[in-house]
Amino acid sequence: MNTIHDMKGCIQVNVDLSSTTLNDVFELPKEEALKSFYDRMVTIPVTAMSALKKELVATIGDDRTKGIFIRYGWHCGVSDGEKALTSQWENEVDLINAGPKLHRLHGYLDDVIINAIDYDNEGDLALIDADWFNSFEAHEFLKSGIHSDQPVCHTLCGYASGYLSTVLNRPMIVKETKCMGMGHDKCETIIIPQEKLGKELENENRYYQSTSMIQELDEITAKLKIERDNLNKTYTIHRKLIEELLSKKGLQSIVDSLYKTTGLPTFIENEHHQIMVKSDDVTIDFDLGKISTDTTSFINISPGIGILRTPIYFEQKIKGYCSFLYSTDHTPNDLDYMIIDQASLTASIILLNEDIKMNTELNIRRDFLNDILENRLEKEEIYKVAYYLNFNPDDSYWMLTMERNINESEMNHEIEVNEELVRYVNFFFKERNINAIVSQKADKIIMAMEYSAFEKQYMKQSKFINQLLKHCLRRFTKYKFFIGVSTVVQKIDQLPILYDETLATLKAKNPKKQIHYFEDLGIESVLFQIPDETLINRFVYKQVGELLEADKSCDLIKTLYAYIENGININNTAKALTMSISGLRYRLEKISDILNIDLNDTKSVFSVYMALNVLKARGEITV
């Protein structure tokens, strides 16, 4: 240390930092300590700094201003760090502890307390926890009389980061977690090596990067140009979509137009994840039902396939989805998102129009079928309406009637389910190009169709009906369905006959079977066509009720059924049952006594036989 006098005779102290420890420097009076670090210093009033910050906020905004003051503090800290490294110091902690002393020396704050200096398992610095007291930036901010919602000590953060990054020779990021400017009693900070930053602190790193406003303006201009081009292309596609909408060509024209303009394979599915229309190059080998989204989203299906999918809304419900397919490493850009949203809106309008049209047509068809079944139309009227509904009155017709288990306590819900089921079954026929009328009567769904259209499916009735059941069970998993199958008639005005046949099969249904054919019923089918089921039950009970009560094991019932089936012949019956003739005679006498009938009386036996067949058809007895 050299002592000299200036021109006025004042004593000046020149300190050689290279031969002086940091602690010795801080023992000097404040003015001399500062002169030992700096050849020349300019003081800036705190009020001027505060005024500058306010002007910058008004000119370039809070975020940019924060970056400027952080970088200003950074350069101040780097300068002090370089000076500190020229002095003598014992270890890394000695350099770290010098930082707070320099903070106070500059008047940035009143005090600094380092709470912890943590190292990881390899002995590498992991975190520094420090508190600041009476920061000048917080003090100036509070003069406005309000509290900030964010920390305000930007210069202090920049200074601490610049200093520590310099003396530790590694980038250090300072984050203020609490601030007096926010109303806290002190400012709390954490200092972390840049390479250890977590996601929460990664955003802080950008404030330490110098940016050019001219460069940013150029980048913004380039982005605006891209946006302009995107908007132009979106507008062009939007116009094409509107043209397709006004041309009333339907959804297929929409996906074809999208594929042509974007080059992306496009498809539209309904709310049940069944593809309604698709463009070329669409191959779906994954389950669409497992993709759940109610917003526009990009989903990676597999390493080679991605899908941009947006819901189609109308009546505040999702009625389908519009999707783009991507292959290999391609992903959607902002333009794709804009286009698919426009496509979704257009598809929504088309589906709404089709829904209105379909509901109108369905209601007309339903009314037509109900009028036929209730015999409210003359033959001439039936033929006229059938012609307008594109039905050939002279074609052959076939009918299926479906019923399901229902919850009587929730009838409003069940009616709603029936309505949805009618629409869903209609889609099944439409998908297969089968001209059909689907209606609801009581608790049953009635399906009348042109038999010639069914024959073009080139499959057996049983296979077709099983496909229908699977179709319904995919959507209505909680229900069990039973279907009554009619014969075939040659004229549309004979549909009431088919309806009576299907009702008869459902009355005779076996609960263990889902499909019942009218042709499988015998003479007892006449009974099942009686509208009042109570009459059928009374008939059955009158004929065999006492036998049912007396024969819980059904041995006598089986014997009686076999006896009638074998032509009321004792020898043939004994052989069929593999029992002795004497044993058979004993059983027949017992049955005769219980029923109080002569088993040789053909009239009485015929009535009993019909009653047994009713029970057999219902599955109530096994013979």
Coordinates of C-alpha atoms in Angstrom, one line a residue:
M1 CA 0.0 0.0 0.0
N2 CA 1.4 3.4 -1.1
T3 CA 0.5 6.7 0.5
I4 CA 0.7 9.9 -1.6
H5 CA -0.6 13.5 -1.4
D6 CA -2.8 15.1 -4.0
M7 CA -2.4 18.7 -5.1
K8 CA -4.6 20.0 -2.2
G9 CA -2.5 18.1 0.3
C10 CA -5.1 15.4 0.9
I11 CA -3.8 11.9 1.6
Q12 CA -4.7 9.2 -1.0
V13 CA -4.2 5.5 -0.5
N14 CA -3.3 3.3 -3.5
V15 CA -3.9 -0.4 -2.8
D16 CA -2.3 -3.1 -4.8
L17 CA -5.1 -5.7 -5.0
S18 CA -2.7 -8.4 -6.1
S19 CA -0.9 -8.3 -2.8
T20 CA -3.9 -7.6 -0.6
T21 CA -6.6 -10.0 0.6
L22 CA -10.3 -9.3 -0.1
N23 CA -11.0 -9.0 3.6
D24 CA -8.2 -6.4 4.1
V25 CA -9.8 -4.3 1.3
F26 CA -13.2 -4.3 3.1
E27 CA -11.5 -3.2 6.3
L28 CA -10.7 0.1 4.6
P29 CA -13.0 3.1 4.8
K30 CA -15.8 2.9 2.2
E31 CA -14.3 5.6 0.0
E32 CA -10.8 4.1 0.0
A33 CA -12.2 0.6 -0.6
L34 CA -14.1 1.8 -3.6
K35 CA -11.0 3.6 -5.0
S36 CA -9.0 0.4 -4.6
F37 CA -11.4 -1.4 -7.0
Y38 CA -12.0 1.4 -9.5
D39 CA -9.8 4.0 -11.1
R40 CA -12.8 6.2 -11.7
M41 CA -16.4 6.1 -10.6
V42 CA -19.6 7.9 -11.5
T43 CA -22.4 8.1 -9.0
I44 CA -26.0 7.9 -10.1
P45 CA -28.8 9.1 -7.8
V46 CA -31.3 6.4 -6.9
T47 CA -34.2 8.7 -8.0
A48 CA -32.6 9.0 -11.4
M49 CA -32.4 5.2 -11.7
S50 CA -36.0 4.9 -10.7
A51 CA -37.1 7.6 -13.2
L52 CA -35.2 5.8 -15.9
K53 CA -36.8 2.5 -15.1
K54 CA -40.3 4.1 -15.2
E55 CA -39.6 5.7 -18.6
L56 CA -38.3 2.4 -20.0
V57 CA -41.4 0.6 -18.7
A58 CA -43.6 3.1 -20.5
T59 CA -41.6 2.9 -23.7
I60 CA -40.7 -0.8 -24.1
G61 CA -42.8 -2.6 -21.4
D62 CA -42.1 -4.4 -18.1
D63 CA -40.5 -7.5 -19.5
R64 CA -37.9 -5.7 -21.7
T65 CA -37.1 -3.2 -18.9
K66 CA -36.5 -6.1 -16.5
G67 CA -34.0 -7.6 -19.0
I68 CA -32.2 -4.3 -19.4
F69 CA -31.7 -3.7 -15.6
I70 CA -30.7 -7.4 -15.1
R71 CA -28.0 -7.0 -17.8
Y72 CA -26.9 -3.7 -16.4
G73 CA -26.5 -5.3 -13.0
W74 CA -24.8 -8.3 -14.6
H75 CA -22.1 -6.1 -16.2
C76 CA -21.5 -4.3 -12.8
G77 CA -21.2 -7.6 -11.1
V78 CA -18.8 -9.0 -13.8
S79 CA -16.6 -5.9 -13.3
D80 CA -16.4 -6.4 -9.6
G81 CA -15.8 -10.1 -10.0
E82 CA -12.8 -9.5 -12.3
K83 CA -11.3 -7.1 -9.7
A84 CA -11.9 -9.5 -6.9
L85 CA -10.1 -12.3 -8.7
T86 CA -6.9 -10.0 -8.9
S87 CA -6.7 -9.9 -5.1
Q88 CA -5.7 -12.7 -2.7
W89 CA -8.4 -15.1 -1.5
E90 CA -8.3 -18.4 0.3
N91 CA -11.1 -20.5 -1.3
E92 CA -14.3 -20.4 -3.2
V93 CA -16.4 -19.6 -0.1
D94 CA -14.1 -16.5 0.5
L95 CA -15.1 -15.2 -3.0
I96 CA -18.8 -16.0 -2.4
N97 CA -18.8 -14.1 0.9
A98 CA -17.2 -11.1 -0.7
G99 CA -20.3 -10.6 -2.9
P100 CA -22.6 -9.4 -0.2
K101 CA -19.9 -7.0 1.1
L102 CA -19.6 -5.4 -2.4
H103 CA -23.4 -5.2 -2.6
R104 CA -23.4 -3.1 0.6
L105 CA -20.3 -1.2 -0.5
H106 CA -22.2 0.1 -3.5
G107 CA -25.2 1.0 -1.4
Y108 CA -27.6 -1.4 -3.2
L109 CA -28.9 -2.6 0.1
D110 CA -28.4 -2.5 3.9
D111 CA -27.5 -6.1 4.6
V112 CA -27.1 -9.5 3.1
I113 CA -27.3 -12.8 4.9
I114 CA -26.2 -16.0 3.3
N115 CA -28.4 -18.7 4.8
A116 CA -26.9 -21.7 3.1
I117 CA -24.3 -22.8 0.5
D118 CA -25.2 -26.3 -0.6
Y119 CA -23.1 -28.8 -2.5
D120 CA -24.2 -32.0 -4.2
N121 CA -22.8 -35.6 -3.6
E122 CA -19.9 -34.9 -5.9
G123 CA -18.9 -31.8 -4.0
D124 CA -20.2 -29.5 -6.8
L125 CA -21.9 -26.3 -5.8
A126 CA -25.7 -26.8 -6.1
L127 CA -27.4 -23.8 -4.5
I128 CA -26.9 -20.6 -2.5
D129 CA -29.7 -19.3 -0.4
A130 CA -29.5 -15.6 0.6
D131 CA -31.7 -12.8 2.1
W132 CA -31.5 -9.1 1.1
F133 CA -32.6 -6.3 3.4
N134 CA -33.8 -2.8 2.4
S135 CA -33.0 -3.1 -1.4
F136 CA -32.9 0.3 -3.1
E137 CA -35.1 -0.9 -5.9
A138 CA -37.8 -2.2 -3.6
H139 CA -37.6 1.0 -1.5
E140 CA -38.1 3.1 -4.6
F141 CA -40.9 1.0 -5.9
L142 CA -42.8 1.3 -2.6
K143 CA -42.8 5.0 -2.8
S144 CA -45.7 4.6 -5.3
G145 CA -47.8 3.4 -2.4
I146 CA -48.7 0.0 -4.0
H147 CA -47.3 -3.5 -3.9
S148 CA -46.0 -5.3 -7.0
D149 CA -47.2 -8.7 -8.0
Q150 CA -43.6 -9.6 -9.1
P151 CA -40.2 -9.1 -7.6
V152 CA -38.6 -5.8 -8.6
C153 CA -34.9 -6.0 -7.6
H154 CA -33.6 -6.6 -11.1
T155 CA -30.3 -4.7 -10.8
L156 CA -29.4 -6.6 -7.6
C157 CA -30.2 -10.0 -9.3
G158 CA -28.1 -9.1 -12.3
Y159 CA -25.2 -7.9 -10.1
A160 CA -25.2 -11.0 -8.0
S161 CA -25.4 -13.3 -11.0
G162 CA -22.6 -11.4 -12.9
Y163 CA -20.3 -11.4 -9.9
L164 CA -20.8 -15.1 -8.9
S165 CA -20.6 -16.2 -12.5
T166 CA -17.2 -14.4 -12.8
V167 CA -15.6 -15.5 -9.6
L168 CA -16.8 -19.1 -9.8
N169 CA -16.1 -19.4 -13.5
R170 CA -19.5 -20.9 -14.3
P171 CA -22.9 -19.3 -15.2
M172 CA -25.0 -18.7 -12.1
I173 CA -28.6 -17.6 -12.2
V174 CA -30.2 -15.5 -9.4
K175 CA -33.9 -15.8 -8.8
E176 CA -35.7 -13.5 -6.4
T177 CA -38.5 -15.6 -4.8
K178 CA -39.8 -13.0 -2.3
C179 CA -39.5 -9.2 -2.5
M180 CA -40.1 -6.2 -0.2
G181 CA -41.7 -4.6 -3.2
M182 CA -44.4 -7.3 -3.0
G183 CA -45.0 -6.5 0.7
H184 CA -42.6 -9.0 2.3
D185 CA -40.3 -7.9 5.1
K186 CA -37.2 -8.9 3.2
C187 CA -36.1 -10.1 -0.2
E188 CA -35.4 -13.8 -0.5
T189 CA -33.2 -15.2 -3.3
I190 CA -31.8 -18.5 -4.6
I191 CA -28.7 -18.8 -6.8
I192 CA -28.3 -21.9 -8.9
P193 CA -25.8 -23.0 -11.5
Q194 CA -27.3 -22.6 -15.0
E195 CA -26.9 -26.3 -15.9
K196 CA -28.9 -27.2 -12.8
L197 CA -31.9 -25.0 -13.6
G198 CA -35.2 -26.8 -13.4
K199 CA -38.2 -26.0 -15.6
E200 CA -39.5 -23.4 -13.1
L201 CA -36.3 -21.3 -13.5
E202 CA -35.5 -21.9 -17.2
N203 CA -37.4 -18.8 -18.1
E204 CA -35.1 -16.6 -16.0
N205 CA -32.2 -17.4 -18.3
R206 CA -33.6 -15.4 -21.2
Y207 CA -33.3 -12.1 -19.3
Y208 CA -29.5 -12.5 -19.3
Q209 CA -29.3 -12.8 -23.1
S210 CA -28.7 -9.6 -25.0
T211 CA -31.2 -9.0 -27.8
S212 CA -31.3 -6.6 -30.7
M213 CA -34.6 -4.7 -31.1
I214 CA -33.8 -4.4 -34.9
Q215 CA -33.3 -8.2 -35.1
E216 CA -36.5 -8.8 -33.1
L217 CA -38.4 -6.5 -35.5
D218 CA -37.0 -8.4 -38.5
E219 CA -38.0 -11.7 -36.8
I220 CA -41.5 -10.3 -36.1
T221 CA -41.8 -9.0 -39.7
A222 CA -40.9 -12.5 -41.0
K223 CA -43.4 -14.1 -38.7
L224 CA -46.1 -11.6 -39.8
K225 CA -45.3 -12.5 -43.4
I226 CA -45.7 -16.2 -42.6
E227 CA -49.0 -15.4 -40.8
R228 CA -50.2 -13.3 -43.8
D229 CA -49.4 -16.2 -46.2
N230 CA -51.1 -18.6 -43.8
L231 CA -54.2 -16.3 -43.6
N232 CA -54.3 -16.1 -47.4
K233 CA -54.1 -19.8 -47.8
T234 CA -56.7 -20.3 -45.0
Y235 CA -59.0 -17.8 -46.6
T236 CA -58.6 -19.6 -50.0
I237 CA -59.4 -23.0 -48.3
H238 CA -62.2 -21.4 -46.4
R239 CA -63.8 -20.1 -49.6
K240 CA -63.5 -23.6 -51.2
L241 CA -65.1 -25.1 -48.2
I242 CA -68.0 -22.6 -48.3
E243 CA -68.4 -23.4 -52.1
E244 CA -68.6 -27.1 -51.3
L245 CA -71.1 -26.3 -48.5
L246 CA -73.3 -24.2 -50.8
S247 CA -73.1 -26.8 -53.6
K248 CA -74.7 -29.3 -51.2
K249 CA -72.3 -32.1 -52.2
G250 CA -71.9 -33.3 -48.7
L251 CA -69.0 -34.4 -46.5
Q252 CA -67.2 -36.4 -49.1
S253 CA -66.5 -33.2 -51.1
I254 CA -65.1 -31.6 -48.0
V255 CA -62.5 -34.3 -47.4
D256 CA -61.6 -34.4 -51.1
S257 CA -61.1 -30.7 -51.1
L258 CA -59.0 -30.7 -48.0
Y259 CA -56.8 -33.6 -49.3
K260 CA -56.3 -31.7 -52.6
T261 CA -55.3 -28.4 -51.0
T262 CA -53.2 -29.7 -48.1
G263 CA -52.0 -33.1 -49.3
L264 CA -53.0 -34.5 -45.9
P265 CA -55.1 -37.7 -45.8
T266 CA -58.4 -36.6 -44.3
F267 CA -61.4 -38.4 -42.8
I268 CA -64.5 -37.6 -40.8
E269 CA -66.0 -40.0 -38.3
N270 CA -69.3 -39.9 -36.4
E271 CA -69.7 -39.7 -32.6
H272 CA -69.5 -43.5 -32.4
H273 CA -66.1 -43.5 -34.1
Q274 CA -67.3 -45.0 -37.4
I275 CA -65.7 -43.4 -40.5
M276 CA -68.4 -41.7 -42.6
V277 CA -66.2 -40.3 -45.4
K278 CA -62.5 -40.4 -46.2
S279 CA -60.1 -39.1 -48.8
D280 CA -57.5 -41.2 -50.7
D281 CA -54.5 -42.6 -48.8
V282 CA -56.5 -43.1 -45.5
T283 CA -55.7 -46.3 -43.8
I284 CA -56.9 -46.7 -40.2
D285 CA -55.4 -49.8 -38.4
F286 CA -55.9 -48.4 -34.9
D287 CA -59.0 -48.0 -32.6
L288 CA -60.4 -44.5 -33.0
G289 CA -62.6 -45.1 -29.9
K290 CA -59.6 -45.1 -27.7
I291 CA -58.6 -41.5 -28.7
S292 CA -60.3 -39.2 -26.3
T293 CA -60.3 -35.5 -26.9
D294 CA -62.8 -32.6 -26.8
T295 CA -60.4 -30.0 -28.3
T296 CA -58.2 -29.8 -31.3
S297 CA -55.2 -32.0 -30.5
F298 CA -52.3 -33.8 -32.1
I299 CA -51.8 -37.4 -31.0
N300 CA -48.9 -39.7 -31.8
I301 CA -50.5 -43.1 -32.5
S302 CA -47.2 -44.9 -33.1
P303 CA -43.7 -43.9 -34.1
G304 CA -44.8 -43.6 -37.7
I305 CA -48.3 -42.3 -37.4
G306 CA -49.8 -39.1 -36.0
I307 CA -53.3 -37.7 -36.1
L308 CA -54.6 -34.1 -35.8
R309 CA -58.1 -34.4 -34.6
T310 CA -60.8 -31.8 -33.8
P311 CA -64.4 -32.5 -32.6
I312 CA -67.4 -31.5 -34.6
Y313 CA -70.0 -29.8 -32.4
F314 CA -73.6 -28.9 -32.9
E315 CA -76.4 -28.7 -30.4
Q316 CA -73.6 -28.4 -27.8
K317 CA -72.6 -32.0 -28.3
I318 CA -69.8 -33.7 -30.1
K319 CA -71.4 -35.2 -33.2
G320 CA -68.2 -36.4 -34.9
Y321 CA -64.5 -35.7 -35.5
C322 CA -62.5 -34.3 -38.4
S323 CA -58.9 -35.6 -38.7
F324 CA -55.7 -35.2 -40.6
L325 CA -53.2 -38.1 -40.8
Y326 CA -49.4 -37.6 -40.6
S327 CA -46.7 -40.1 -41.4
T328 CA -43.0 -40.5 -40.4
D329 CA -41.7 -37.4 -38.5
H330 CA -44.2 -34.9 -39.9
T331 CA -46.2 -32.8 -37.3
P332 CA -48.9 -30.2 -37.9
N333 CA -48.0 -26.5 -38.1
D334 CA -50.2 -23.5 -37.2
L335 CA -51.7 -23.5 -40.6
D336 CA -52.9 -27.1 -40.3
Y337 CA -54.6 -26.2 -37.0
M338 CA -56.4 -23.2 -38.6
I339 CA -57.5 -25.3 -41.6
I340 CA -58.9 -28.2 -39.6
D341 CA -60.8 -25.8 -37.3
Q342 CA -62.4 -24.3 -40.4
A343 CA -63.2 -27.8 -41.8
S344 CA -64.8 -28.8 -38.5
L345 CA -67.1 -25.7 -38.6
T346 CA -68.1 -26.5 -42.2
A347 CA -68.7 -30.2 -41.4
S348 CA -70.8 -29.1 -38.4
I349 CA -73.1 -27.1 -40.7
I350 CA -73.4 -30.0 -43.2
L351 CA -74.1 -32.5 -40.4
L352 CA -76.7 -30.2 -38.9
N353 CA -78.4 -29.9 -42.3
E354 CA -78.2 -33.6 -42.9
D355 CA -79.5 -34.2 -39.3
I356 CA -82.5 -31.9 -39.9
K357 CA -83.1 -33.6 -43.3
M358 CA -82.8 -37.1 -41.9
N359 CA -85.0 -36.4 -38.9
T360 CA -87.7 -35.0 -41.2
E361 CA -87.4 -38.0 -43.5
L362 CA -87.3 -40.4 -40.5
N363 CA -90.4 -38.9 -39.0
I364 CA -92.3 -39.1 -42.3
R365 CA -91.3 -42.8 -42.7
R366 CA -92.1 -43.6 -39.1
D367 CA -95.6 -42.0 -39.5
F368 CA -96.1 -43.9 -42.8
L369 CA -95.2 -47.3 -41.1
N370 CA -97.4 -46.6 -38.1
D371 CA -100.3 -45.6 -40.4
I372 CA -99.9 -48.9 -42.3
L373 CA -99.7 -51.0 -39.0
E374 CA -102.8 -49.2 -37.7
N375 CA -104.7 -49.7 -41.0
R376 CA -105.2 -45.9 -41.3
L377 CA -104.4 -45.8 -45.0
E378 CA -106.2 -47.2 -48.0
K379 CA -104.2 -49.3 -50.4
E380 CA -104.0 -46.5 -53.0
E381 CA -102.6 -44.1 -50.4
I382 CA -100.0 -46.6 -49.3
Y383 CA -98.8 -47.1 -52.8
K384 CA -98.7 -43.3 -53.4
V385 CA -96.7 -42.5 -50.2
A386 CA -94.4 -45.5 -50.8
Y387 CA -93.6 -44.1 -54.2
Y388 CA -92.6 -40.7 -52.8
L389 CA -90.4 -42.4 -50.2
N390 CA -88.6 -44.5 -52.8
F391 CA -90.1 -47.8 -51.8
N392 CA -91.3 -50.2 -54.4
P393 CA -94.9 -51.2 -53.2
D394 CA -94.7 -54.4 -55.2
D395 CA -91.4 -55.5 -53.8
S396 CA -91.2 -58.3 -51.2
Y397 CA -90.8 -57.1 -47.6
W398 CA -89.3 -58.5 -44.4
M399 CA -89.6 -57.2 -40.8
L400 CA -87.6 -57.4 -37.6
T401 CA -88.9 -56.2 -34.2
M402 CA -86.5 -55.5 -31.4
E403 CA -87.2 -55.2 -27.7
R404 CA -84.9 -54.7 -24.8
N405 CA -84.9 -54.8 -21.1
I406 CA -86.0 -51.4 -19.7
N407 CA -86.0 -49.7 -16.3
E408 CA -89.6 -48.8 -15.5
S409 CA -88.5 -46.3 -12.9
E410 CA -86.6 -44.2 -15.5
M411 CA -89.1 -44.1 -18.4
N412 CA -88.1 -40.6 -19.6
H413 CA -84.5 -41.8 -20.0
E414 CA -85.7 -45.0 -21.7
I415 CA -87.7 -43.0 -24.2
E416 CA -84.6 -41.0 -25.0
V417 CA -82.6 -44.2 -25.4
N418 CA -85.3 -45.6 -27.8
E419 CA -85.0 -42.5 -29.9
E420 CA -81.2 -42.7 -30.0
L421 CA -81.5 -46.4 -30.8
V422 CA -83.8 -45.7 -33.8
R423 CA -81.2 -43.3 -35.2
Y424 CA -78.4 -45.8 -34.6
V425 CA -80.3 -48.7 -36.3
N426 CA -81.1 -46.4 -39.2
F427 CA -77.3 -45.7 -39.6
F428 CA -76.8 -49.5 -39.7
F429 CA -79.2 -49.9 -42.7
K430 CA -77.9 -46.7 -44.4
E431 CA -74.3 -48.0 -44.1
R432 CA -75.4 -51.1 -46.1
N433 CA -77.5 -49.3 -48.6
I434 CA -80.7 -51.1 -47.4
N435 CA -83.9 -49.2 -48.0
A436 CA -85.7 -49.6 -44.6
I437 CA -88.1 -47.9 -42.3
V438 CA -87.2 -47.9 -38.6
S439 CA -89.9 -46.8 -36.1
Q440 CA -90.8 -47.0 -32.5
K441 CA -94.0 -48.5 -31.2
A442 CA -94.7 -48.9 -27.5
D443 CA -91.4 -50.2 -26.2
K444 CA -90.3 -51.9 -29.4
I445 CA -88.2 -50.9 -32.4
I446 CA -89.7 -52.0 -35.7
M447 CA -87.6 -52.4 -38.8
A448 CA -89.4 -53.0 -42.2
M449 CA -87.1 -53.4 -45.2
E450 CA -87.2 -54.3 -48.9
Y451 CA -86.2 -58.0 -48.9
S452 CA -84.4 -57.6 -52.3
A453 CA -82.1 -55.0 -50.7
F454 CA -81.2 -57.5 -47.9
E455 CA -80.6 -60.3 -50.5
K456 CA -77.9 -58.1 -52.1
Q457 CA -75.9 -58.5 -48.9
Y458 CA -75.4 -62.1 -49.9
M459 CA -75.6 -63.5 -46.4
K460 CA -77.9 -65.6 -44.2
Q461 CA -80.6 -64.0 -42.1
S462 CA -78.9 -65.2 -38.9
K463 CA -75.5 -63.6 -39.8
F464 CA -77.2 -60.3 -40.8
I465 CA -79.2 -60.1 -37.6
N466 CA -76.1 -60.9 -35.5
Q467 CA -74.3 -58.0 -37.2
L468 CA -77.3 -55.8 -36.2
L469 CA -77.1 -57.0 -32.6
K470 CA -73.3 -56.4 -32.4
H471 CA -73.9 -52.9 -33.9
C472 CA -76.4 -52.0 -31.2
L473 CA -74.4 -53.6 -28.3
R474 CA -71.3 -51.5 -29.3
R475 CA -73.3 -48.4 -28.4
F476 CA -75.8 -49.7 -25.9
T477 CA -73.7 -52.0 -23.8
K478 CA -76.0 -52.0 -20.7
Y479 CA -79.0 -53.6 -22.5
K480 CA -80.0 -57.1 -23.6
F481 CA -81.8 -57.2 -27.0
F482 CA -84.3 -59.7 -28.3
I483 CA -85.3 -59.7 -32.0
G484 CA -88.5 -61.3 -33.5
V485 CA -88.1 -62.2 -37.2
S486 CA -91.0 -62.4 -39.6
T487 CA -91.6 -64.3 -42.8
V488 CA -91.6 -62.5 -46.2
V489 CA -94.6 -60.9 -47.8
Q490 CA -95.0 -59.8 -51.4
K491 CA -96.7 -56.4 -51.0
I492 CA -96.0 -53.4 -48.8
D493 CA -99.6 -53.2 -47.6
Q494 CA -99.1 -56.7 -46.0
L495 CA -96.7 -55.2 -43.3
P496 CA -99.3 -55.6 -40.5
I497 CA -99.1 -59.3 -41.0
L498 CA -95.3 -59.2 -40.5
Y499 CA -95.7 -57.1 -37.4
D500 CA -98.1 -59.6 -35.9
E501 CA -95.6 -62.4 -36.7
T502 CA -92.7 -60.6 -34.9
L503 CA -94.9 -59.9 -31.9
A504 CA -95.9 -63.5 -31.7
T505 CA -92.2 -64.6 -31.7
L506 CA -91.4 -62.1 -29.0
K507 CA -94.3 -63.4 -26.9
A508 CA -92.9 -66.9 -27.3
K509 CA -89.3 -65.9 -26.8
N510 CA -86.9 -68.0 -24.8
P511 CA -84.9 -65.6 -22.5
K512 CA -81.8 -67.6 -23.2
K513 CA -82.0 -66.8 -27.0
Q514 CA -81.7 -63.3 -28.6
I515 CA -83.1 -64.2 -32.1
H516 CA -86.5 -65.8 -32.6
Y517 CA -88.0 -66.8 -35.9
F518 CA -91.8 -66.9 -36.6
E519 CA -91.2 -69.9 -38.9
D520 CA -89.9 -71.9 -35.9
L521 CA -93.3 -71.6 -34.2
G522 CA -95.8 -74.4 -34.7
I523 CA -99.5 -74.3 -34.5
E524 CA -99.2 -72.4 -31.2
S525 CA -98.1 -69.3 -33.3
V526 CA -101.9 -68.7 -33.7
L527 CA -102.1 -68.3 -29.9
F528 CA -99.1 -65.9 -29.8
Q529 CA -100.9 -63.6 -32.2
I530 CA -103.6 -62.9 -29.7
P531 CA -103.1 -59.3 -28.6
D532 CA -104.0 -59.9 -24.9
E533 CA -101.2 -62.1 -23.4
T534 CA -103.4 -62.7 -20.3
L535 CA -105.7 -64.8 -22.5
I536 CA -102.7 -66.9 -23.5
N537 CA -101.7 -67.4 -19.9
R538 CA -105.2 -68.4 -18.9
F539 CA -105.4 -70.9 -21.8
V540 CA -102.0 -72.5 -20.7
Y541 CA -103.0 -72.7 -17.1
K542 CA -106.4 -74.2 -17.9
Q543 CA -104.8 -76.9 -19.9
V544 CA -101.7 -77.9 -17.9
G545 CA -101.7 -75.7 -14.8
E546 CA -102.5 -78.5 -12.3
L547 CA -99.8 -80.7 -13.9
L548 CA -97.2 -78.0 -13.6
E549 CA -98.0 -77.6 -9.9
A550 CA -97.9 -81.4 -9.2
D551 CA -94.9 -82.3 -11.4
K552 CA -92.0 -80.1 -10.1
S553 CA -89.4 -82.4 -11.6
C554 CA -91.1 -82.3 -15.0
D555 CA -90.9 -86.1 -15.4
L556 CA -94.6 -86.4 -16.1
I557 CA -94.6 -83.4 -18.5
K558 CA -91.7 -84.9 -20.5
T559 CA -93.6 -88.2 -20.6
L560 CA -96.8 -86.5 -21.8
Y561 CA -95.0 -84.5 -24.5
A562 CA -93.2 -87.6 -25.8
Y563 CA -96.5 -89.5 -25.9
I564 CA -98.2 -86.9 -28.0
E565 CA -95.1 -86.4 -30.3
N566 CA -95.1 -90.2 -30.9
G567 CA -98.7 -90.2 -32.2
I568 CA -100.3 -91.3 -28.9
N569 CA -98.7 -94.7 -29.4
I570 CA -97.6 -96.5 -26.2
N571 CA -95.0 -98.8 -27.8
N572 CA -93.3 -96.0 -29.8
T573 CA -93.3 -93.7 -26.7
A574 CA -91.8 -96.5 -24.5
K575 CA -89.0 -97.0 -27.0
A576 CA -88.4 -93.2 -27.2
L577 CA -88.2 -92.9 -23.4
T578 CA -86.4 -96.2 -23.0
M579 CA -88.8 -97.3 -20.2
S580 CA -91.1 -100.3 -19.7
I581 CA -94.7 -100.2 -21.1
S582 CA -96.1 -100.9 -17.6
G583 CA -94.1 -98.0 -16.2
L584 CA -95.3 -95.8 -19.0
R585 CA -99.0 -96.8 -18.5
Y586 CA -98.7 -95.9 -14.8
R587 CA -97.4 -92.4 -15.6
L588 CA -100.1 -91.8 -18.3
E589 CA -102.8 -92.9 -15.8
K590 CA -101.4 -90.5 -13.3
I591 CA -101.3 -87.6 -15.8
S592 CA -104.9 -88.4 -16.9
D593 CA -106.0 -88.2 -13.3
I594 CA -104.2 -84.9 -12.6
L595 CA -105.6 -83.2 -15.8
N596 CA -108.9 -85.0 -15.6
I597 CA -108.9 -85.8 -19.3
D598 CA -108.9 -88.9 -21.5
L599 CA -105.5 -89.1 -23.2
N600 CA -107.1 -91.0 -26.0
D601 CA -109.4 -88.0 -26.8
T602 CA -107.6 -86.2 -29.7
K603 CA -109.4 -82.9 -29.1
S604 CA -108.3 -82.7 -25.4
V605 CA -104.8 -83.9 -26.1
F606 CA -104.4 -81.3 -29.0
S607 CA -105.2 -78.4 -26.6
V608 CA -102.7 -79.8 -24.0
Y609 CA -100.1 -80.1 -26.8
M610 CA -100.6 -76.4 -27.8
A611 CA -100.2 -75.3 -24.2
L612 CA -97.0 -77.4 -23.8
N613 CA -95.5 -75.9 -26.9
V614 CA -96.3 -72.4 -25.6
L615 CA -94.3 -73.2 -22.5
K616 CA -91.5 -74.8 -24.5
A617 CA -91.3 -71.7 -26.8
R618 CA -91.0 -69.4 -23.8
G619 CA -88.3 -71.6 -22.3
E620 CA -90.4 -72.3 -19.2
I621 CA -90.1 -76.1 -19.7
T622 CA -87.5 -78.3 -21.4
V623 CA -88.8 -81.4 -23.2

